[in-house]
PDB file of C-alpha atoms in Angstrom:
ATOM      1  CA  UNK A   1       1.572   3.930 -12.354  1.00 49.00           C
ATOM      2  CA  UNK A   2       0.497   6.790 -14.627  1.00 56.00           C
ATOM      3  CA  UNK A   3       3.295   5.608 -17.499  1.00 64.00           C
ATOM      4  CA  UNK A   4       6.013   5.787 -14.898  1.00 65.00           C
ATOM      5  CA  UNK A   5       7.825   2.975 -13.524  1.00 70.00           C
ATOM      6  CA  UNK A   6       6.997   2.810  -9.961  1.00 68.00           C
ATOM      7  CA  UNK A   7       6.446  -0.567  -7.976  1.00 71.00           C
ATOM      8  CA  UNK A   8       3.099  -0.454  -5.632  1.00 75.00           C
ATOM      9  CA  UNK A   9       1.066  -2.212  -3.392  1.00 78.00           C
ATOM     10  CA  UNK A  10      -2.457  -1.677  -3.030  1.00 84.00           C
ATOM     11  CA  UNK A  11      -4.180  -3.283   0.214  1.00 85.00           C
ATOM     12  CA  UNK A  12      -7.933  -3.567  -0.084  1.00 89.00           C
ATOM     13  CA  UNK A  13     -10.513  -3.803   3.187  1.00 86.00           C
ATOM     14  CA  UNK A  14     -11.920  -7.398   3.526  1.00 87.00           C
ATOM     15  CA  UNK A  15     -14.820  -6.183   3.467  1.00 87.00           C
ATOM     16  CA  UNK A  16     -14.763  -3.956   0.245  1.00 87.00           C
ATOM     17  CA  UNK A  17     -17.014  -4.605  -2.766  1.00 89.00           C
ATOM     18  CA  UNK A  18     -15.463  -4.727  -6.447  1.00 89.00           C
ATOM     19  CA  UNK A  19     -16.621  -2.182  -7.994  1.00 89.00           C
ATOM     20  CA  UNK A  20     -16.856   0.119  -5.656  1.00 89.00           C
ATOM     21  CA  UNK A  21     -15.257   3.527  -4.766  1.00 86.00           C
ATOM     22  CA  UNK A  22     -13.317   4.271  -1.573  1.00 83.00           C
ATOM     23  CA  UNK A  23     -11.233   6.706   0.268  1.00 80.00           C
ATOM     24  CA  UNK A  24      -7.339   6.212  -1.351  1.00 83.00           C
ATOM     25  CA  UNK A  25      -4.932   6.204   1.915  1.00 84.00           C
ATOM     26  CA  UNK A  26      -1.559   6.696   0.068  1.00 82.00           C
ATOM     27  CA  UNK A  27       1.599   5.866   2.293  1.00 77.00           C
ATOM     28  CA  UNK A  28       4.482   7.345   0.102  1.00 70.00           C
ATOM     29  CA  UNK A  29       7.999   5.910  -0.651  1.00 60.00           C
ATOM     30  CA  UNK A  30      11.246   6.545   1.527  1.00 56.00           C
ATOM     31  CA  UNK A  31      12.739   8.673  -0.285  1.00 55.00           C
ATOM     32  CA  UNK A  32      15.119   9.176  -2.897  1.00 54.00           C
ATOM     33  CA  UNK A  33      16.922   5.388  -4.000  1.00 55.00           C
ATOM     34  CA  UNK A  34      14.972   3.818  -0.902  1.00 57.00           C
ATOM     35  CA  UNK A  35      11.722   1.551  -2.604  1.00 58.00           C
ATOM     36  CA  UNK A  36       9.695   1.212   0.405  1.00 55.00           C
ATOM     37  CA  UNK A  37       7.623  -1.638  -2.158  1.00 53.00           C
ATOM     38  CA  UNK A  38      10.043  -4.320  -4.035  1.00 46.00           C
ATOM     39  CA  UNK A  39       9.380  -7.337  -6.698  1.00 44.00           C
ATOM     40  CA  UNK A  40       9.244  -8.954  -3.077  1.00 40.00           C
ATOM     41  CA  UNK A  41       9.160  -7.673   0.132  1.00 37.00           C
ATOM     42  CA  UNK A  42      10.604  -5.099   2.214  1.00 34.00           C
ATOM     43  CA  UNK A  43       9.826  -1.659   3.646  1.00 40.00           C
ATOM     44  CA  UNK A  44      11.914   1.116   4.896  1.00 41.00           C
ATOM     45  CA  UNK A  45      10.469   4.862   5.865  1.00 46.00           C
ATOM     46  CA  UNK A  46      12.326   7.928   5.825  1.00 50.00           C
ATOM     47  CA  UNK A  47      10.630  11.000   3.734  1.00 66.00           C
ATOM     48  CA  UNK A  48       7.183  10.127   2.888  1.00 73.00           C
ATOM     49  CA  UNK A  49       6.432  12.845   6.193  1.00 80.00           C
ATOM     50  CA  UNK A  50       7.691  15.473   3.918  1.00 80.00           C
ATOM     51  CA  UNK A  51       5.483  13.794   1.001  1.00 81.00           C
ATOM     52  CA  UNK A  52       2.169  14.127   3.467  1.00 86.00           C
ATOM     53  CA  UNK A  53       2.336  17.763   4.851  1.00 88.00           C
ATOM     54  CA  UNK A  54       3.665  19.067   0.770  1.00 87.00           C
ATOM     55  CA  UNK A  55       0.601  17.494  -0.577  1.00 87.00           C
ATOM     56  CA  UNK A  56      -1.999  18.541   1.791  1.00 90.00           C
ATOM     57  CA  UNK A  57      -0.451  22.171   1.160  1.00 90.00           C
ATOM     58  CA  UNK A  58      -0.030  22.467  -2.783  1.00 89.00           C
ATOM     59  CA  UNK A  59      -2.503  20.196  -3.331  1.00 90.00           C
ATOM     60  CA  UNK A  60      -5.846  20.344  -1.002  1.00 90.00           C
ATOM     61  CA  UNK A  61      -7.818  20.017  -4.067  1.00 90.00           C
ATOM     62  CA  UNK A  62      -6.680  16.038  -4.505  1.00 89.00           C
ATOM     63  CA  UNK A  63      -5.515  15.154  -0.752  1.00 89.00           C
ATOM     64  CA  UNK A  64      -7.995  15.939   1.848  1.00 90.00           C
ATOM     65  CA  UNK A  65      -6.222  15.181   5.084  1.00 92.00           C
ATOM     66  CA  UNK A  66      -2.563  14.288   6.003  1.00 91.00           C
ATOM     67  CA  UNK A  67      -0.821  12.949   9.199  1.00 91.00           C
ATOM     68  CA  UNK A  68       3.183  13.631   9.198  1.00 90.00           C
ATOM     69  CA  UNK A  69       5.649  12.421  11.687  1.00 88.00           C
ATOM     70  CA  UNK A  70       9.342  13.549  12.178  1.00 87.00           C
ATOM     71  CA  UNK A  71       8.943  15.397   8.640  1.00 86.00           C
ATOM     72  CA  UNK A  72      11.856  17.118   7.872  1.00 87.00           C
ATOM     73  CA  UNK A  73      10.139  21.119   6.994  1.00 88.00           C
ATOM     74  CA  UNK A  74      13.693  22.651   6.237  1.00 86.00           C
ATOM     75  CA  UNK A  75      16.376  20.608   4.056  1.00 86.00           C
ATOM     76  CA  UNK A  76      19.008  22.938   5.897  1.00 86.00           C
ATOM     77  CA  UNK A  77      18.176  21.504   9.035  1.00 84.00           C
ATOM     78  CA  UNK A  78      18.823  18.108   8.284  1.00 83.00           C
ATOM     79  CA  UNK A  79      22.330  17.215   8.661  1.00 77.00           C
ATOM     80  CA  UNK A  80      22.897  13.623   6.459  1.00 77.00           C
ATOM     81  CA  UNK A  81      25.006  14.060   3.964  1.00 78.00           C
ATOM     82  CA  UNK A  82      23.356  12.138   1.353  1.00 76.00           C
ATOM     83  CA  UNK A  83      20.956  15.020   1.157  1.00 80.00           C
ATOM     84  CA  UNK A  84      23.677  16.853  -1.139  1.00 86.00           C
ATOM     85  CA  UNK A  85      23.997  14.442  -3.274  1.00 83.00           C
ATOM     86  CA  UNK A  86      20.351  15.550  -4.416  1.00 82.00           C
ATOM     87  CA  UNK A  87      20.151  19.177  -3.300  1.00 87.00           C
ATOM     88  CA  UNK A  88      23.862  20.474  -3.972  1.00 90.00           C
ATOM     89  CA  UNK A  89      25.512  21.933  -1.414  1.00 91.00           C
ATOM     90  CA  UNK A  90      23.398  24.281   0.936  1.00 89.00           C
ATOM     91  CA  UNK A  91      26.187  27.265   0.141  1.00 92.00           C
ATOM     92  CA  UNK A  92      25.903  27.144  -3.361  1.00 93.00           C
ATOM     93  CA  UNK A  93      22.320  25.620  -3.989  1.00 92.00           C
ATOM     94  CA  UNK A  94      20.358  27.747  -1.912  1.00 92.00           C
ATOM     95  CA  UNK A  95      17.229  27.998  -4.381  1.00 93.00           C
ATOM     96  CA  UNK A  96      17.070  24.191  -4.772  1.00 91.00           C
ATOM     97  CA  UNK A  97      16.780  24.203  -0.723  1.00 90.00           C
ATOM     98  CA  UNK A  98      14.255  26.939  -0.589  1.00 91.00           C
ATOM     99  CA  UNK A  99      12.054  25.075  -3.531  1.00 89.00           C
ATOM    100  CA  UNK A 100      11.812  21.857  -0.499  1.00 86.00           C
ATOM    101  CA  UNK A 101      11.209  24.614   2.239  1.00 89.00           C
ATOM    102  CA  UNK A 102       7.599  23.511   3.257  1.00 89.00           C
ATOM    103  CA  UNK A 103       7.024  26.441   5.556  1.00 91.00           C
ATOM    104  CA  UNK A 104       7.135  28.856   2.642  1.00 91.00           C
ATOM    105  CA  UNK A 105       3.868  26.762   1.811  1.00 90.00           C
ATOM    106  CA  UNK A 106       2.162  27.616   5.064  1.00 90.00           C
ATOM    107  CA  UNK A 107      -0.258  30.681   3.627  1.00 91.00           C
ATOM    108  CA  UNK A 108      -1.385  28.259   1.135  1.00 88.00           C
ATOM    109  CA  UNK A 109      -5.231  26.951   1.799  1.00 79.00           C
ATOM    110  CA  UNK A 110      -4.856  23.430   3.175  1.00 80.00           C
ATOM    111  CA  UNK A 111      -6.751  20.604   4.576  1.00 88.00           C
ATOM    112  CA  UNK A 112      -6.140  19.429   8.145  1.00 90.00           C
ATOM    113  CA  UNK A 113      -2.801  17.927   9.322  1.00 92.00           C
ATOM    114  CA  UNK A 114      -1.578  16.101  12.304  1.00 94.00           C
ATOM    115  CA  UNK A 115       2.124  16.640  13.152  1.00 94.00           C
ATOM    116  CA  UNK A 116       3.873  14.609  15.409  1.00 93.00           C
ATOM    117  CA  UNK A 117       7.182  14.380  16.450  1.00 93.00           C
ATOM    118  CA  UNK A 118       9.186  12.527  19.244  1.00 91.00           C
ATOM    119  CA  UNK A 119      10.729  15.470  21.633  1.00 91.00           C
ATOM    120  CA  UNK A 120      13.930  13.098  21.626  1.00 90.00           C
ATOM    121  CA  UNK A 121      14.502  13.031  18.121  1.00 89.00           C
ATOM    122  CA  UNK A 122      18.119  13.412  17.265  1.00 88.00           C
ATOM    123  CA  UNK A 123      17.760  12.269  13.914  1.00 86.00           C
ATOM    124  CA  UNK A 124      15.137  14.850  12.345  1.00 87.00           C
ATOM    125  CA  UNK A 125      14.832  17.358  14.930  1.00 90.00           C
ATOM    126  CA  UNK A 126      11.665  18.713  16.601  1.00 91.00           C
ATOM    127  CA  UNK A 127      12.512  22.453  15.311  1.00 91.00           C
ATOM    128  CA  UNK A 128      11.202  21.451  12.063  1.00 90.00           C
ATOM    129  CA  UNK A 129       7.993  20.663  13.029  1.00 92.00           C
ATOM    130  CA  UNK A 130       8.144  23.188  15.800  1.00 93.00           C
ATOM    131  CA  UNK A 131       8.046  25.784  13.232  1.00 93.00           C
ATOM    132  CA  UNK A 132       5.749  24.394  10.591  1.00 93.00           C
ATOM    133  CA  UNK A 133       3.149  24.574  13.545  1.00 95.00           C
ATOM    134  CA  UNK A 134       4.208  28.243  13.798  1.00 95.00           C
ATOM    135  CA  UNK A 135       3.816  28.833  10.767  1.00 94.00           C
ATOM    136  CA  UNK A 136       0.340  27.559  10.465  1.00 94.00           C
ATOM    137  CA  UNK A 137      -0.852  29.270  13.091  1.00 94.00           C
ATOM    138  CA  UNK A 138       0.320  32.688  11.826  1.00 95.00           C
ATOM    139  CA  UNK A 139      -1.162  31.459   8.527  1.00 93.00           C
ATOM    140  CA  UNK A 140      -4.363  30.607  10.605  1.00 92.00           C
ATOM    141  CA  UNK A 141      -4.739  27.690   8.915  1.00 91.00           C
ATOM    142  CA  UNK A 142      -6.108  24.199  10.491  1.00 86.00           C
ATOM    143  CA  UNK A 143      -3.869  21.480  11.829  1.00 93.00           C
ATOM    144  CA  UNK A 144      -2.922  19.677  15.109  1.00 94.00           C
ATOM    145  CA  UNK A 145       0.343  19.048  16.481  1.00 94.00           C
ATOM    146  CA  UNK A 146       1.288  15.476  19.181  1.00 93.00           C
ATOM    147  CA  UNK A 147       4.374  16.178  20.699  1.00 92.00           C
ATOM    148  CA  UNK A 148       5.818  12.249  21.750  1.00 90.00           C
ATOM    149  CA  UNK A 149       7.221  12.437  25.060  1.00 88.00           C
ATOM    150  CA  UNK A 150      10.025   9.792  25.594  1.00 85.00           C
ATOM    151  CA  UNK A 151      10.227   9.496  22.001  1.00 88.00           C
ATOM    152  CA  UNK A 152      13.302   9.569  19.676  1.00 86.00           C
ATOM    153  CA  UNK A 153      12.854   8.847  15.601  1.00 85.00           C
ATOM    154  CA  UNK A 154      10.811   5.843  15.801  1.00 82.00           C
ATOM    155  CA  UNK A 155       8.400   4.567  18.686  1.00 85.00           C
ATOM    156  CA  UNK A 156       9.586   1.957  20.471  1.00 83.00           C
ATOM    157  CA  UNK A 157       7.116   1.110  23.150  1.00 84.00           C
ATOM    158  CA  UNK A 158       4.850  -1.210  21.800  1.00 84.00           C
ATOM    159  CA  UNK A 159       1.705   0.247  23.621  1.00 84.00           C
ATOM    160  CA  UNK A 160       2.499   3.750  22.561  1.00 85.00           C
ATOM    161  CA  UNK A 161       2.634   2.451  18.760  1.00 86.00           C
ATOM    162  CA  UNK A 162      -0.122   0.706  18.679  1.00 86.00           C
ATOM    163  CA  UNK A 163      -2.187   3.614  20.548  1.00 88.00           C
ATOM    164  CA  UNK A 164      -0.288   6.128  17.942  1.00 89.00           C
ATOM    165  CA  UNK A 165      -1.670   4.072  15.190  1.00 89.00           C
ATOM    166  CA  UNK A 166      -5.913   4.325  17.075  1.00 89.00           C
ATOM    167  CA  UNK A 167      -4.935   7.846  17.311  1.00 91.00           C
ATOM    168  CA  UNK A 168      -4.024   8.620  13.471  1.00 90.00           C
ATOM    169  CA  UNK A 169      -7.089   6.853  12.256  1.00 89.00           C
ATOM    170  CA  UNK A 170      -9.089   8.718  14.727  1.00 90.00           C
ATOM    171  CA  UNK A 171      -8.234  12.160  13.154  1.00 91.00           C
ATOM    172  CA  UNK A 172      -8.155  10.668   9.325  1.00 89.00           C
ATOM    173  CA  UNK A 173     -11.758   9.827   9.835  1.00 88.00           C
ATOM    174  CA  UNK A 174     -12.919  12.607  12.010  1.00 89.00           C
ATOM    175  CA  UNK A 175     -11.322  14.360   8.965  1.00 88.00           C
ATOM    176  CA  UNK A 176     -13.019  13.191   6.104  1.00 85.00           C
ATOM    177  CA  UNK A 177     -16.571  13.068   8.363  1.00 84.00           C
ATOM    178  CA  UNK A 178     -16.144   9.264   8.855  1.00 76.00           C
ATOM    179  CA  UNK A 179     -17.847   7.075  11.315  1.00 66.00           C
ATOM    180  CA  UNK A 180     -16.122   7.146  14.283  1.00 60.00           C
ATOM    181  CA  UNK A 181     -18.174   3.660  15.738  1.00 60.00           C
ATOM    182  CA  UNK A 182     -15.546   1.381  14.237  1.00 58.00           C
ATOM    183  CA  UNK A 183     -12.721   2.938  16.011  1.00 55.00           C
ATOM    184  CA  UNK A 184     -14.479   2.584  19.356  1.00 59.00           C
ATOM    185  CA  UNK A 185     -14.526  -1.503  17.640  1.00 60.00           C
ATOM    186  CA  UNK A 186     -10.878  -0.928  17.328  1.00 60.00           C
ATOM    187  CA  UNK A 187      -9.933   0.463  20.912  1.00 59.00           C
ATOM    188  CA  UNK A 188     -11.816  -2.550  22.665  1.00 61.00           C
ATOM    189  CA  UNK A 189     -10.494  -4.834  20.317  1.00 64.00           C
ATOM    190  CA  UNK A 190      -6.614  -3.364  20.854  1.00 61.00           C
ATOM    191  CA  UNK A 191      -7.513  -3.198  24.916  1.00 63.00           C
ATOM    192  CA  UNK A 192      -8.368  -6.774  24.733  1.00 68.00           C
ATOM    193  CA  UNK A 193      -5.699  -7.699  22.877  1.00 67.00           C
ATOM    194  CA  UNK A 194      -2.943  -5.756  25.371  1.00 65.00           C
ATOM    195  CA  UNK A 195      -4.829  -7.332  27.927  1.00 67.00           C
ATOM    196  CA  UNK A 196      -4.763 -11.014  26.710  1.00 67.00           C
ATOM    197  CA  UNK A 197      -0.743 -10.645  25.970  1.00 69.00           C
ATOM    198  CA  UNK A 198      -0.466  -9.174  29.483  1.00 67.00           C
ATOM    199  CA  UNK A 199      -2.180 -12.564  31.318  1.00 72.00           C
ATOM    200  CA  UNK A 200      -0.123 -14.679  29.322  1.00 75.00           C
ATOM    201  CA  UNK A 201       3.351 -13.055  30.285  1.00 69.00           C
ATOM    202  CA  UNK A 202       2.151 -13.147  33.531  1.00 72.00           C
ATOM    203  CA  UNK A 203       1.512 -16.453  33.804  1.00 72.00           C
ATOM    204  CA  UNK A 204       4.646 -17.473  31.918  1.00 71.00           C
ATOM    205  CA  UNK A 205       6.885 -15.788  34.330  1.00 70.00           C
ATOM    206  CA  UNK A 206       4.914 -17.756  37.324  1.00 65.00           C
ATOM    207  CA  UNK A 207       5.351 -20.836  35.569  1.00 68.00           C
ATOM    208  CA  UNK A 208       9.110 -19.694  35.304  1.00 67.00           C
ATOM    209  CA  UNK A 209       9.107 -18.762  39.132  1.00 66.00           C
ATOM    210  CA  UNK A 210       7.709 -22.351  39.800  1.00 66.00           C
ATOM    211  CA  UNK A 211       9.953 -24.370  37.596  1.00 63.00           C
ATOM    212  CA  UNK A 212      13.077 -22.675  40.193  1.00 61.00           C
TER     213      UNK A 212
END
């Protein structure tokens, strides 16, 4: 891309038309040494958060809508180690740490942002998104925040993940003034979906219960 060596994948609707120009959803890499896209397969996440809110707030004029979850706002307030190995030590680096603060980019005009964070996160903690939101508000600029009860670092529960997922799209396309009639597709096809899996695991377990 652009000269530089980075590997990507590019997924295309089915029903897209060559030729044609879309919306570019870009789901960022995992951070530093971490390829979320390989020669072959494989995909890990860890900063592309902090890659979604910085580019909705230095850059509005490219990226017109972001949705960041568990994004770590602060460097300080992350406390993995490896993050010296990039940043120095906090002590004696403090510009290279206030350079990442994101908050500091909060005046900034910006395009809407979801934030969400699980309240159980002991891996990125909520504060950091607590007080980006803060920040926006002072700044009075536009943005929602999902707190995810129950939640640690990653969701778990399938339903809540796959509802998560309805949820982001929801606000990327009321974003960018998108029809909002293929989501309501989407929700009936999910619900029937959740509700097929849920009559089949129900009749497994009786055929289970009659097999005793």
């Amino acid at each position: 891309m652009a000269g530089r060596r980075l590997c990507t994948a590019v997924h295309l609707p089915s029903w897209h038309t060559p030729g044609t120009r879309l919306p570019v959803l870009l789901d960022p890499y995992a951070g530093p040494a971490m390829q979320r896209v390989t020669a072959g397969a494989g995909w890990t996440a860890h900063l592309s958060q902090w890659f979604a809110e910085l580019a909705v707030l230095r850059r509005p004029d490219v990226f017109h809508a972001a949705v960041a979850g568990a994004g770590v706002t602060d460097q300080t307030f992350y406390d993995t180690h490896w993050r010296e190995r990039f940043l120095g030590h906090p002590v004696t680096s403090p510009e290279t740490y206030a350079a990442c603060d994101i908050v500091a980019e909060a005046p900034n005009p910006t395009r809407l942002l979801l934030l969400m964070h699980g309240l159980g996160d002991d891996n990125v903690f909520p504060v950091s998104t607590l007080r980006l939101s803060a920040a926006l508000l002072a700044a009075g600029r536009p943005h929602e925040v999902l707190p995810l009860s129950g939640a640690g670092h990653r969701v778990t529960q399938e339903a809540v993940a796959e509802n998560l997922i309805l949820h982001q799209l929801d606000f990327l396309r009321r974003s960018l003034g998108l029809r909002t009639d293929r989501l309501r597709t989407d929700r009936l096809r999910t619900d029937r979906l959740r509700t097929d899996r849920l009559r089949t695991d129900r009749l497994r377990t009786d055929r289970l219960r009659t097999d005793r």
